[in-house]
Each structure stands twice: as C-alpha cells, then as structure tokens.
Amino acid sequence: MFYLTREQLPFFLPLGFIGVYRWFWFLIRLLAFALYKPLQPRRHPRFKPQRDVTIVVPTIDSGDEIKLALRSWLANDPFEVIFVTIPKAKPAIDALVRDVDPNGSRIRVVTVPRGNKRNQMVKGINHCRTDILVFCDDDVIWPPTMLKWILAPFEDKQMGGVGTSQTVMPLGKTWTIWEILSAFRITMRNIEITATTYIDGGVCCLSGRTAAYRSSILRTQEFQQSFTHEYWRGKYHQHSGDDKFLTRWMHSNDWRTYIQSCPEAELKSTFKDNWRFLLQLLRWTRNTWRSDIRSLFLERKVWTRHPFVAFSMLDKMINPLTLLLGPVMLIYLCTKPQIIPLWVVLTSYFAWLILTRLLKYMPHFVKRPQDILALPVWIVFNIYFAIMKIYCLFTLHVTGWGTRVGAGEEGDPEEGDGGLYIPHWDEEVPGHPYPPVDDRDRERERRGKSGAAGVARERSVSIYVDGHRIGGGGVPETGIGAVAAPVPAGAGILITSRVPGPSPSVAGYAPVRGQQDRPGSVDLSVMTGYTDDEDDDAASESTRWSGSQGVVGGRGSARWSGNQATGRVQGQQQ
C-alpha cells in the first residue's frame, strides 16, 4: 500500500498495486458503459411481437403479483404467453390468467409432471410456434416498449440471444436493507454487461429474468439433451443455472449475443426482502463458479471469441482474494502502530472505502440518494460475500435451488434417470405435438430465392395429430397445393413442411373440432409465398380449411416471415 506521513498532517492512502489494477479495469468498463449505445428498432422490422414472439414463463408458486407482471407482458402485444407449471399449481394459475385475460386468446397453461425449471423450459420450447422465444420470470415488470427493443438486435441473422438491463422493484412500500443490497449488485451488473457488450460483443450471462432467443436454436435435439442432462463432475445434476448454460451455448455454437441496456428495455424485478436473499446468492455464486470454470478451462472458446468476457470471468474468480487482502493488511498495520498511528490507519481506510463506493455506485445514488446511508452495511456485506464465494467454491456439488419450494430438486428413483423430464422427438409419442427442428439454414438462406432457376420443387407436408403423423404429401414450393388426412374430433393438428435441400422448415398449427364428437376428414390448402425485401412487412397469405361431410371447416390466415409461416385457424362447424 502507498502511504504519506507528515508531522503536521499524517495521511494514509490505502491503495496498493492490486488496487491500481482493479481501478484501471473499472475505469475501462466505465468508459465502455458511457460510450455504449443500444440498437434502435427499425421502421420496418423483420420481427414483430404480435407475430413472432412467444413468452415462456416457468413457474410453480405464483401469487397475485403475477397479474401485474402479466398485464405488462400483454401490453407488449406478444403472439402468445405460455405458462409451464406442475399439475397441482395449474388451477391457481388458470384462475389468475382468467382474471387478466378472460377470453384466454393469447395465454396457455401447460404442465410437466415434476417441478424442474429446465424441464419446464423445454416443455415451453416445444410448444412455441414463433421465431423468437422469450424466457421470463413470473415477477418481472416490463415497459410497454420491451419487445420492440429486444427484437432490434435480431435484425442480425447471427444474433442468437438478447438480454436487458434491470432495476429493483421493492416488495413493499419501503425498501429493506436486503433490497438495497440487491440494487447495488444490479447497478454494478448493468455496468459490467453493458461494457462487455460494447467491447467485444459478449456477455457473461443473459439473465433468466428476461432473455430472448431464436427458437430454432433451442428446438434441436442436441441442445435439449444437453440442457436437461447437465451434470457437474459427471454426477451432480444441475437444476438451476439455466441462464448461464444458454449463454454458453450461444458462445460455443457461434451465435452472437447482445444486451439492450436502455430505459425502453429495462425490466423491474423483485428480490428477497429478508435474509433469504443470502440463499439466492449462494445459488447464483455456485452457478457462476461452475459455468465460468466450464467456459474458461473446459470449452475455452470464449477466450478467442470474447476475450474481454473471458478476462472478466477470470477477474471475478480472483476477486475474493484481492478483496480480503485489504482487511488483512488493515489488521496487520493495526498491530504495528509504530509504522503508522492507529487512528490514521482506521480513519483513512474507512474514508477511502466510503469515497470509492460512492463513486462506483453513483448511477444508483442519482436515483436514490438516501441509500448512501447503507454504504457501511454494503462494505461489511462485501467482505462477507468474498468469504462466501470461497465457501461456494468448495461446495459446488450442491446444485439445488434453496429458495424454490416444490422445485423437485431430488429425483424420484421410481421415475428413472433421477426423475428427469426427457424431451421426445419421436412423432409417435403423444403429448409432444411440436417436434423440434434444426432450421438454422433458414437464417442463411436468401429470402424467396432458394431453388435453382426454372426448377419447380415440392414442399413436403406432414400432418400430426397430438404427436402422431396421420398423413401428408407434396405441395408446390410456391402457389397452391393440398393434402388431406382424417382428423379425430376435438383434436389439435400440427402441420409442418420442408423443401428438400438447404431450405427452411415451416410450421403452422390449427385446432379442429368435429361435429357431435364425430371424426372427419380435413383438406388443407396452403398458399405459399415469400417476400424479397427484408425490410418490408411479412407477406400475408391465405390458409383455407375445407371439411368433408360438413364435419369441419373454417377460414383463417397464416403470417409469413421470410421463408417461415406461423398461423392458427379455428375450425368451424358447417
């Protein structure tokens, strides 16, 4: 440490070489934070919320507070909101949904047998029918511009995941000390993720509170198998840490990530307002250790793809040791009063800590200047947190949630494979009407110009009923074609199609009802078409349903975005 002493005015400057190193890199981050600019939405965007965005919300214990959150999501006009819960929680969530959306036109509630967040997320992925999927915690509040701004980075065809900045929303009318500590952490996190995005385009973690992804990335068998079967050291199944896994997957598979840090895309989230906040910290810290060790020393791709992110991860690993060196040196100097007077050491050290923390967290103090009074508590908390990080390093085998009641953390031996929900891609398995497809090629294909000139190709169409393929055939790649298949009464059908070669898959879904519970046949006529201008609105083509023997029928429309179609047509009795 550096110190200056004079007989008239003794002064101790508690800044050593490690302090100079840490402040240098903090100033680099601060400069990047100041220079960063969010990506602006286009006037004619490629993706629109009402057509291209599904919100997936894994939950097991939602209360009335979800109503406020749900209203804020619906204000963004998404295509659909899917709650994924467990059977015993479904009635309560159904009741909450009816209060907000009595018609239930844009909200669905589906279940998994056991409450495991990753399993719930996979269920939601396989029920998603749009290009973009947004994972969202059940307590976050969005501004009405959230989806518009979170979609902007996806104009880049290699953009895989997008996150947002955050702020703390208190549970009560007044802030508890635990919520203030959370706000300090969120302030620093916003600076760090914005800085890494500006410097090398990477991010340590796309927070699970709200993050958007291309659904085609998450539908692949490889992803879903890896996501639901991640183990630490090959034997400790990971229940949490889903957001860290998703971020690593983007980096390791050459997809880009981005953080939209701006008021238009800033969510509000609640945090624990009591000592249970420390349990959250334990889980987050263990997840960070496990994921960063994988990224830096096992996968290692982050070193070349996002070097500043890799440096930030390594810096966090050594941070507990550097943070604890200050108090250790303070204790040493207090035992050597002949070097520097005791009162000089104590006064200078604590004044330095208060001043530096005041500068670091100024973005928060601009909003809530009264929280300056909590700085002494924050200083003590940082010392505790450094010790806790070291403790977590030696307890990485603990993979449970700790705060998520009913999360089904321990497997039931009778259910096999630890009670895991294993995603299925076999069309003969009921209950999985949305088999994942690997359609990344769609993002690299020129819009509407995929075939050789003068060669008419067919689009292969398959019809599924509750997961079973019941028929199909070929239709022209462009123009109008038809396929027919018998459909049981009251069934929901999924139509998928694929053109041979590197062209994309497309899918549409339509519930069809029979008259008086009698089975019938349905003929599907599909008019396919593409738009050439990427900045133009997606084309709207017609999808017509005609029934045989007057059993089912109806009309509707399918919305086409580039080469992909999504649409719902309600069957009507004739």
XYZ file of C-alpha atoms in Angstrom:
574
model
C 0.000 0.000 0.000
C 1.052 3.613 -0.507
C 1.107 5.986 2.397
C 2.316 9.524 3.078
C 3.098 10.898 6.532
C 3.929 14.342 7.725
C 4.337 15.533 11.231
C 1.674 18.205 10.685
C -0.864 16.099 8.750
C -0.487 12.324 8.752
C -2.311 10.726 5.852
C -2.577 7.068 4.786
C -3.568 6.151 1.229
C -4.808 2.529 1.273
C -4.165 1.927 -2.422
C -1.719 -0.804 -3.403
C -0.660 -2.225 -6.715
C -3.693 -4.541 -6.714
C -5.914 -1.522 -6.108
C -4.363 0.295 -9.078
C -5.007 -2.779 -11.239
C -8.636 -3.063 -10.185
C -9.363 0.641 -10.584
C -7.742 0.688 -14.019
C -10.065 -2.022 -15.309
C -13.087 -0.483 -13.603
C -12.393 2.801 -15.407
C -12.140 0.861 -18.698
C -15.585 -0.625 -18.017
C -16.951 2.759 -17.033
C -15.691 4.300 -20.270
C -17.254 1.486 -22.318
C -20.504 1.912 -20.373
C -20.537 5.618 -21.238
C -19.823 5.011 -24.937
C -22.371 2.209 -25.384
C -25.500 2.838 -27.454
C -28.443 0.415 -27.700
C -29.563 -0.843 -31.106
C -32.523 1.133 -32.401
C -35.619 -0.684 -33.727
C -36.100 -0.378 -37.471
C -39.052 1.388 -39.002
C -39.950 -1.845 -40.811
C -38.552 -4.600 -38.569
C -38.008 -8.184 -39.610
C -39.736 -9.450 -36.460
C -42.874 -8.110 -34.816
C -44.110 -9.058 -31.316
C -47.691 -9.896 -32.319
C -46.490 -12.317 -34.973
C -43.059 -13.576 -33.942
C -42.730 -13.640 -30.131
C -43.809 -16.266 -27.617
C -43.210 -15.635 -23.911
C -42.458 -18.778 -21.876
C -42.832 -18.489 -18.087
C -41.738 -21.447 -15.925
C -43.475 -21.164 -12.548
C -44.686 -23.309 -9.665
C -45.762 -20.948 -6.894
C -47.098 -17.770 -8.481
C -49.259 -15.431 -6.406
C -51.430 -12.437 -7.181
C -48.337 -10.399 -8.070
C -48.233 -12.264 -11.371
C -51.278 -10.283 -12.556
C -49.293 -7.041 -12.682
C -46.453 -8.781 -14.496
C -48.793 -10.492 -16.970
C -50.517 -7.222 -17.833
C -47.151 -5.642 -18.573
C -46.249 -8.527 -20.922
C -49.567 -8.379 -22.751
C -49.121 -4.619 -23.174
C -46.194 -5.547 -25.450
C -48.633 -7.464 -27.685
C -46.855 -10.862 -27.961
C -48.180 -13.672 -30.135
C -48.669 -15.872 -27.083
C -47.785 -16.356 -23.411
C -47.160 -19.924 -22.222
C -47.060 -20.739 -18.511
C -45.352 -24.029 -17.690
C -46.181 -25.349 -14.247
C -46.941 -28.532 -12.288
C -50.403 -30.148 -12.112
C -51.227 -29.101 -8.548
C -50.424 -25.447 -9.312
C -52.363 -25.303 -12.584
C -55.824 -24.434 -11.129
C -54.442 -21.404 -9.296
C -52.585 -20.155 -12.365
C -55.638 -20.760 -14.558
C -57.650 -18.560 -12.201
C -55.027 -15.788 -12.333
C -54.934 -15.963 -16.110
C -58.741 -15.707 -16.389
C -58.696 -12.551 -14.279
C -56.269 -10.887 -16.687
C -57.401 -12.424 -19.988
C -60.966 -13.802 -19.669
C -61.016 -14.945 -23.291
C -57.740 -16.830 -22.959
C -56.937 -15.993 -26.553
C -53.224 -15.348 -26.025
C -52.386 -17.340 -22.893
C -51.921 -21.068 -22.408
C -51.056 -23.065 -19.300
C -49.259 -26.394 -19.766
C -47.788 -28.747 -17.183
C -44.889 -31.089 -16.534
C -45.113 -33.947 -14.020
C -42.482 -32.529 -11.659
C -41.265 -29.032 -10.942
C -37.837 -28.710 -12.515
C -37.163 -25.394 -14.229
C -35.085 -26.770 -17.085
C -37.727 -29.384 -17.835
C -40.394 -26.687 -17.766
C -38.372 -24.562 -20.175
C -38.024 -27.453 -22.633
C -41.775 -28.019 -22.461
C -42.302 -24.366 -23.320
C -39.770 -24.517 -26.152
C -41.576 -27.451 -27.756
C -44.901 -25.600 -27.523
C -43.515 -22.419 -29.080
C -44.798 -21.635 -32.573
C -42.869 -18.448 -33.314
C -39.393 -17.473 -34.481
C -38.467 -15.727 -31.225
C -38.901 -17.150 -27.731
C -38.581 -15.006 -24.593
C -37.940 -16.672 -21.234
C -39.306 -14.591 -18.404
C -39.540 -14.864 -14.610
C -43.059 -14.690 -13.242
C -42.495 -11.490 -11.228
C -40.800 -9.148 -13.718
C -42.483 -5.979 -14.934
C -41.806 -4.797 -18.466
C -42.118 -1.364 -20.009
C -44.558 -1.305 -22.962
C -41.590 -0.967 -25.338
C -39.706 -4.063 -24.126
C -40.382 -6.457 -27.012
C -39.954 -3.790 -29.673
C -36.441 -3.046 -28.409
C -35.420 -6.588 -27.519
C -36.215 -7.653 -31.101
C -33.998 -4.996 -32.680
C -30.699 -6.954 -32.429
C -32.293 -9.923 -34.224
C -32.055 -7.995 -37.480
C -28.572 -9.546 -37.447
C -29.106 -13.071 -38.749
C -26.369 -14.444 -36.496
C -27.887 -12.961 -33.338
C -28.831 -15.834 -31.063
C -29.728 -14.274 -27.708
C -30.562 -10.823 -26.337
C -30.730 -9.670 -22.720
C -31.740 -6.446 -20.988
C -30.776 -4.135 -18.168
C -32.556 -4.440 -14.835
C -33.677 -2.498 -11.808
C -35.053 -3.490 -8.410
C -38.730 -3.173 -7.517
C -39.411 -3.370 -3.751
C -41.988 -5.806 -2.438
C -43.408 -3.263 -0.002
C -43.831 0.484 0.208
C -40.363 0.920 1.730
C -37.074 -0.690 0.794
C -35.485 -3.188 3.149
C -31.711 -3.313 3.567
C -31.693 -6.571 1.583
C -33.364 -4.901 -1.386
C -30.891 -2.025 -1.228
C -28.014 -4.510 -1.315
C -29.677 -6.147 -4.343
C -29.909 -2.768 -6.049
C -26.185 -2.154 -5.526
C -25.409 -5.501 -7.147
C -27.755 -4.845 -10.076
C -26.185 -1.432 -10.675
C -22.726 -2.940 -10.995
C -24.056 -5.783 -13.141
C -25.659 -3.323 -15.574
C -22.312 -1.561 -15.961
C -20.396 -4.813 -16.487
C -22.694 -6.443 -19.063
C -23.048 -3.191 -20.996
C -19.273 -2.742 -21.049
C -18.548 -6.280 -22.284
C -21.228 -5.905 -24.965
C -19.585 -2.700 -26.187
C -16.009 -4.016 -26.046
C -16.281 -7.462 -27.664
C -19.990 -8.205 -28.133
C -20.121 -10.878 -25.430
C -21.758 -11.178 -22.045
C -21.093 -13.351 -19.002
C -24.774 -14.213 -18.572
C -28.049 -13.444 -20.318
C -30.128 -13.216 -17.167
C -33.047 -15.604 -16.888
C -35.280 -12.800 -15.620
C -35.823 -11.872 -19.267
C -33.886 -13.067 -22.307
C -34.895 -13.623 -25.932
C -33.625 -16.400 -28.201
C -34.170 -17.733 -31.680
C -36.478 -20.655 -31.057
C -34.858 -22.700 -33.843
C -31.645 -22.875 -31.788
C -33.459 -24.306 -28.791
C -35.555 -26.864 -30.685
C -32.600 -29.013 -31.690
C -32.198 -32.425 -30.131
C -28.581 -31.688 -29.262
C -29.494 -28.606 -27.244
C -32.427 -30.132 -25.370
C -30.490 -33.278 -24.488
C -27.527 -31.255 -23.176
C -29.735 -28.726 -21.393
C -31.737 -31.299 -19.410
C -28.769 -33.574 -18.716
C -26.063 -31.229 -17.463
C -24.014 -32.639 -14.600
C -21.244 -31.215 -12.507
C -18.293 -33.611 -12.426
C -20.482 -36.163 -14.152
C -22.668 -36.970 -11.140
C -24.363 -33.863 -9.714
C -27.378 -32.975 -11.828
C -27.797 -29.230 -12.263
C -31.291 -27.906 -11.608
C -30.543 -24.180 -11.725
C -28.033 -22.207 -13.788
C -30.191 -22.397 -16.907
C -29.337 -18.850 -17.995
C -25.595 -19.475 -17.732
C -25.990 -22.649 -19.809
C -27.955 -20.809 -22.501
C -25.317 -18.079 -22.681
C -22.509 -20.613 -23.005
C -24.460 -22.423 -25.716
C -24.719 -19.226 -27.763
C -20.987 -18.585 -27.483
C -19.869 -22.165 -28.164
C -22.148 -22.505 -31.207
C -21.045 -19.246 -32.853
C -24.222 -17.286 -32.180
C -23.961 -13.652 -31.183
C -25.375 -12.120 -28.026
C -26.329 -8.573 -27.147
C -27.540 -6.523 -24.195
C -30.163 -3.841 -24.761
C -29.337 -1.503 -21.889
C -31.767 1.382 -22.064
C -34.956 2.587 -20.314
C -37.095 1.212 -23.157
C -35.878 -2.333 -22.381
C -35.253 -2.155 -18.647
C -37.225 -4.620 -16.551
C -38.233 -4.304 -12.924
C -37.833 -7.348 -10.714
C -38.414 -8.188 -7.079
C -35.754 -9.717 -4.842
C -35.934 -11.398 -1.476
C -36.576 -8.738 1.156
C -35.179 -10.768 4.055
C -32.231 -12.975 4.946
C -33.294 -15.500 2.279
C -31.572 -13.168 -0.177
C -28.376 -14.828 1.062
C -29.695 -18.202 -0.107
C -30.225 -16.735 -3.563
C -26.648 -15.501 -3.503
C -25.384 -18.974 -2.639
C -27.166 -20.442 -5.665
C -26.071 -17.676 -8.044
C -22.459 -17.860 -6.862
C -22.211 -21.629 -7.257
C -23.756 -21.412 -10.721
C -21.234 -18.740 -11.679
C -18.298 -20.810 -10.462
C -19.438 -23.946 -12.288
C -20.297 -22.198 -15.548
C -17.194 -19.999 -15.662
C -14.912 -22.957 -14.971
C -16.517 -24.772 -17.900
C -16.197 -21.735 -20.177
C -12.603 -20.876 -19.317
C -10.948 -24.248 -18.797
C -13.093 -26.925 -20.481
C -14.805 -25.374 -23.511
C -12.280 -22.492 -23.829
C -13.935 -20.989 -26.903
C -14.726 -17.789 -25.014
C -11.003 -16.904 -24.959
C -10.901 -16.368 -28.719
C -14.487 -15.331 -29.356
C -14.973 -12.915 -26.425
C -11.600 -12.258 -24.761
C -12.825 -9.400 -22.583
C -15.658 -11.579 -21.269
C -13.077 -14.288 -20.512
C -10.941 -11.762 -18.661
C -13.980 -10.583 -16.681
C -14.760 -14.170 -15.657
C -11.174 -14.721 -14.523
C -11.176 -11.412 -12.679
C -14.269 -12.464 -10.728
C -12.521 -15.660 -9.697
C -9.617 -13.833 -8.067
C -11.788 -11.016 -6.733
C -12.429 -12.622 -3.296
C -8.699 -12.869 -2.600
C -7.948 -9.299 -3.654
C -10.931 -8.004 -1.677
C -9.852 -9.782 1.501
C -6.280 -8.505 1.222
C -7.456 -5.040 2.305
C -8.870 -6.096 5.704
C -5.880 -8.424 6.253
C -3.444 -5.581 5.613
C -5.520 -3.312 7.851
C -5.267 -5.773 10.729
C -1.515 -6.082 10.190
C -0.975 -2.314 10.269
C -3.135 -2.001 13.378
C -0.701 -4.326 15.150
C 2.228 -2.097 14.096
C 1.343 1.366 15.400
C 4.994 2.372 15.220
C 4.726 2.337 11.413
C 1.546 4.431 11.118
C -0.613 5.694 14.006
C -3.666 3.530 14.567
C -6.189 6.336 14.223
C -4.643 7.377 10.903
C -4.933 3.851 9.521
C -8.563 3.340 10.564
C -9.800 6.793 9.561
C -8.054 6.788 6.194
C -9.092 3.222 5.335
C -12.806 3.647 6.022
C -12.909 7.107 4.404
C -11.326 5.607 1.302
C -13.845 2.756 1.192
C -16.808 5.126 1.523
C -15.470 7.518 -1.130
C -14.671 4.832 -3.703
C -18.011 3.035 -3.248
C -19.808 6.343 -3.534
C -18.171 6.882 -6.921
C -18.727 3.309 -8.153
C -22.441 3.264 -7.391
C -23.240 6.817 -8.401
C -25.764 5.652 -11.061
C -27.854 4.209 -8.225
C -27.404 7.167 -5.897
C -28.656 9.540 -8.586
C -31.990 7.694 -8.378
C -31.990 7.015 -4.618
C -29.564 9.346 -2.789
C -30.889 8.172 0.595
C -29.201 4.805 0.049
C -25.835 6.450 0.739
C -26.593 5.706 4.389
C -26.415 1.990 3.569
C -22.812 2.157 2.332
C -21.270 0.960 5.643
C -23.543 -2.103 5.504
C -22.545 -2.681 1.877
C -18.853 -2.611 2.817
C -19.344 -5.230 5.514
C -21.523 -7.260 3.142
C -18.744 -7.281 0.512
C -16.336 -8.831 2.997
C -18.938 -11.458 3.860
C -19.591 -12.084 0.166
C -15.885 -12.626 -0.533
C -15.766 -15.299 2.179
C -18.986 -16.815 0.831
C -17.524 -17.078 -2.682
C -14.618 -19.092 -1.347
C -17.038 -21.314 0.581
C -19.114 -21.853 -2.582
C -16.018 -22.918 -4.500
C -15.679 -25.890 -2.150
C -19.408 -26.783 -2.215
C -20.073 -26.870 -5.956
C -21.669 -30.296 -5.576
C -24.738 -28.567 -4.080
C -26.930 -27.961 -7.137
C -30.371 -27.349 -5.619
C -32.351 -24.134 -5.599
C -32.610 -23.461 -1.906
C -35.426 -20.916 -2.359
C -37.754 -22.559 -4.904
C -40.249 -24.606 -2.930
C -41.543 -27.597 -4.881
C -38.791 -27.451 -7.468
C -38.331 -31.206 -7.395
C -34.601 -30.967 -6.843
C -34.047 -34.567 -5.932
C -35.021 -37.258 -8.390
C -37.530 -39.956 -7.599
C -35.780 -43.299 -8.122
C -39.058 -44.814 -9.283
C -39.281 -42.379 -12.189
C -35.947 -43.379 -13.666
C -32.989 -41.187 -14.623
C -33.411 -39.154 -11.474
C -36.980 -38.206 -12.354
C -35.845 -36.132 -15.334
C -38.274 -34.976 -17.958
C -36.717 -36.342 -21.135
C -37.766 -34.416 -24.259
C -39.079 -36.562 -27.099
C -38.705 -36.110 -30.826
C -40.460 -39.342 -31.799
C -43.645 -38.396 -33.629
C -45.395 -41.449 -32.170
C -45.119 -40.152 -28.587
C -48.333 -38.393 -27.511
C -48.121 -35.121 -25.666
C -45.349 -33.637 -27.804
C -47.075 -32.056 -30.797
C -44.146 -29.755 -31.595
C -41.127 -31.879 -32.572
C -38.001 -29.716 -32.652
C -36.458 -28.911 -36.000
C -32.970 -27.780 -36.844
C -33.698 -24.905 -39.201
C -30.673 -22.693 -38.735
C -30.230 -22.832 -42.506
C -33.297 -20.632 -42.765
C -31.278 -17.765 -41.367
C -28.626 -18.127 -44.053
C -30.964 -18.644 -46.996
C -31.758 -15.762 -49.298
C -35.378 -14.829 -48.911
C -37.549 -16.316 -51.636
C -34.677 -17.427 -53.873
C -33.769 -20.880 -52.628
C -34.357 -23.019 -55.728
C -32.457 -23.318 -58.961
C -33.804 -21.085 -61.712
C -36.613 -22.659 -63.704
C -36.876 -25.734 -61.450
C -40.153 -26.273 -59.636
C -39.629 -28.024 -56.326
C -42.158 -29.548 -53.965
C -42.677 -28.792 -50.345
C -43.120 -31.950 -48.267
C -46.038 -31.528 -45.850
C -46.744 -33.694 -42.804
C -49.850 -33.566 -40.612
C -49.624 -34.511 -36.937
C -52.482 -35.104 -34.522
C -51.415 -34.948 -30.880
C -47.931 -36.049 -31.815
C -48.913 -38.776 -34.311
C -48.256 -38.368 -38.014
C -51.540 -39.176 -39.743
C -50.847 -38.113 -43.288
C -49.070 -35.827 -45.645
C -47.925 -35.311 -49.176
C -46.210 -32.914 -51.511
C -47.326 -29.443 -52.479
C -45.591 -26.932 -54.784
C -42.945 -24.776 -53.169
C -44.907 -21.762 -54.348
C -48.512 -21.490 -55.391
C -51.393 -23.572 -54.040
C -51.420 -27.238 -53.113
C -53.490 -29.504 -50.910
C -53.092 -32.516 -48.628
C -55.806 -34.438 -46.828
C -55.966 -36.680 -43.768
C -58.608 -37.985 -41.319
C -58.754 -35.949 -38.115
C -60.345 -37.193 -34.865
C -62.971 -34.951 -33.330
C -61.703 -32.328 -30.944
C -58.060 -32.864 -31.944
C -55.396 -30.268 -32.420
C -53.291 -30.705 -35.519
C -49.800 -29.560 -36.376
C -48.756 -29.005 -39.970
C -45.041 -28.967 -40.788
C -43.410 -28.665 -44.173
C -39.917 -28.783 -45.590
C -38.429 -28.190 -49.001
C -35.607 -30.606 -49.945
C -32.128 -29.175 -49.687
C -30.930 -26.239 -47.580
C -34.318 -24.530 -47.464
C -36.073 -23.901 -44.157
C -38.793 -25.722 -42.294
C -42.104 -24.026 -41.688
C -44.937 -24.904 -39.376
C -48.479 -23.875 -38.599
C -50.991 -25.052 -36.019
C -54.770 -25.184 -36.010
C -57.261 -26.676 -33.536
C -60.053 -28.513 -35.380
C -63.339 -29.547 -33.808
C -65.698 -32.217 -35.136
C -69.486 -32.008 -35.085
C -71.111 -34.020 -32.291
C -67.735 -35.623 -31.474
C -67.655 -37.440 -34.813
C -64.333 -37.906 -36.575
C -63.982 -36.441 -40.030
C -61.532 -35.543 -42.750
C -59.835 -32.235 -43.391
C -58.297 -30.978 -46.597
C -55.572 -28.401 -46.112
C -54.930 -25.913 -48.870
C -51.767 -23.871 -48.416
C -50.777 -20.882 -50.490
C -47.040 -20.389 -50.066
C -45.201 -17.193 -50.877
C -42.113 -15.186 -49.972
C -41.105 -11.556 -49.704
C -37.850 -10.378 -51.233
C -37.322 -7.130 -49.320
C -36.024 -7.871 -45.832
C -37.236 -4.536 -44.530
C -40.798 -4.946 -45.747
C -43.597 -6.304 -43.623
C -44.105 -10.044 -43.858
C -46.494 -11.205 -46.526
C -49.930 -12.375 -45.529
C -51.184 -15.404 -47.411
C -54.346 -17.390 -47.053
C -54.747 -20.786 -45.477
C -58.100 -22.429 -46.201
C -59.735 -25.313 -44.424
C -62.483 -27.317 -46.083
C -64.305 -30.191 -44.487
C -65.806 -33.331 -45.884
C -69.399 -34.294 -44.998
C -69.824 -30.947 -43.254
C -67.854 -32.063 -40.238
C -65.146 -29.425 -40.017
C -64.309 -26.286 -41.896
C -63.310 -22.687 -41.455
C -61.059 -19.944 -42.738
C -58.080 -18.119 -41.395
C -54.749 -16.655 -42.320
C -51.102 -17.563 -41.948
C -48.417 -14.953 -41.413
C -45.192 -15.403 -43.329
C -41.861 -14.011 -42.156
C -39.307 -14.577 -44.860
C -39.481 -18.290 -45.513
C -41.300 -19.258 -42.316
C -45.032 -19.379 -41.761
C -46.921 -19.404 -38.485
C -50.653 -19.288 -38.126
C -53.734 -20.523 -36.342
C -57.049 -21.316 -37.977
C -60.072 -22.086 -35.848
C -62.196 -24.901 -37.265
C -65.863 -24.146 -37.632
C -68.884 -26.409 -37.826
C -70.729 -26.345 -41.128
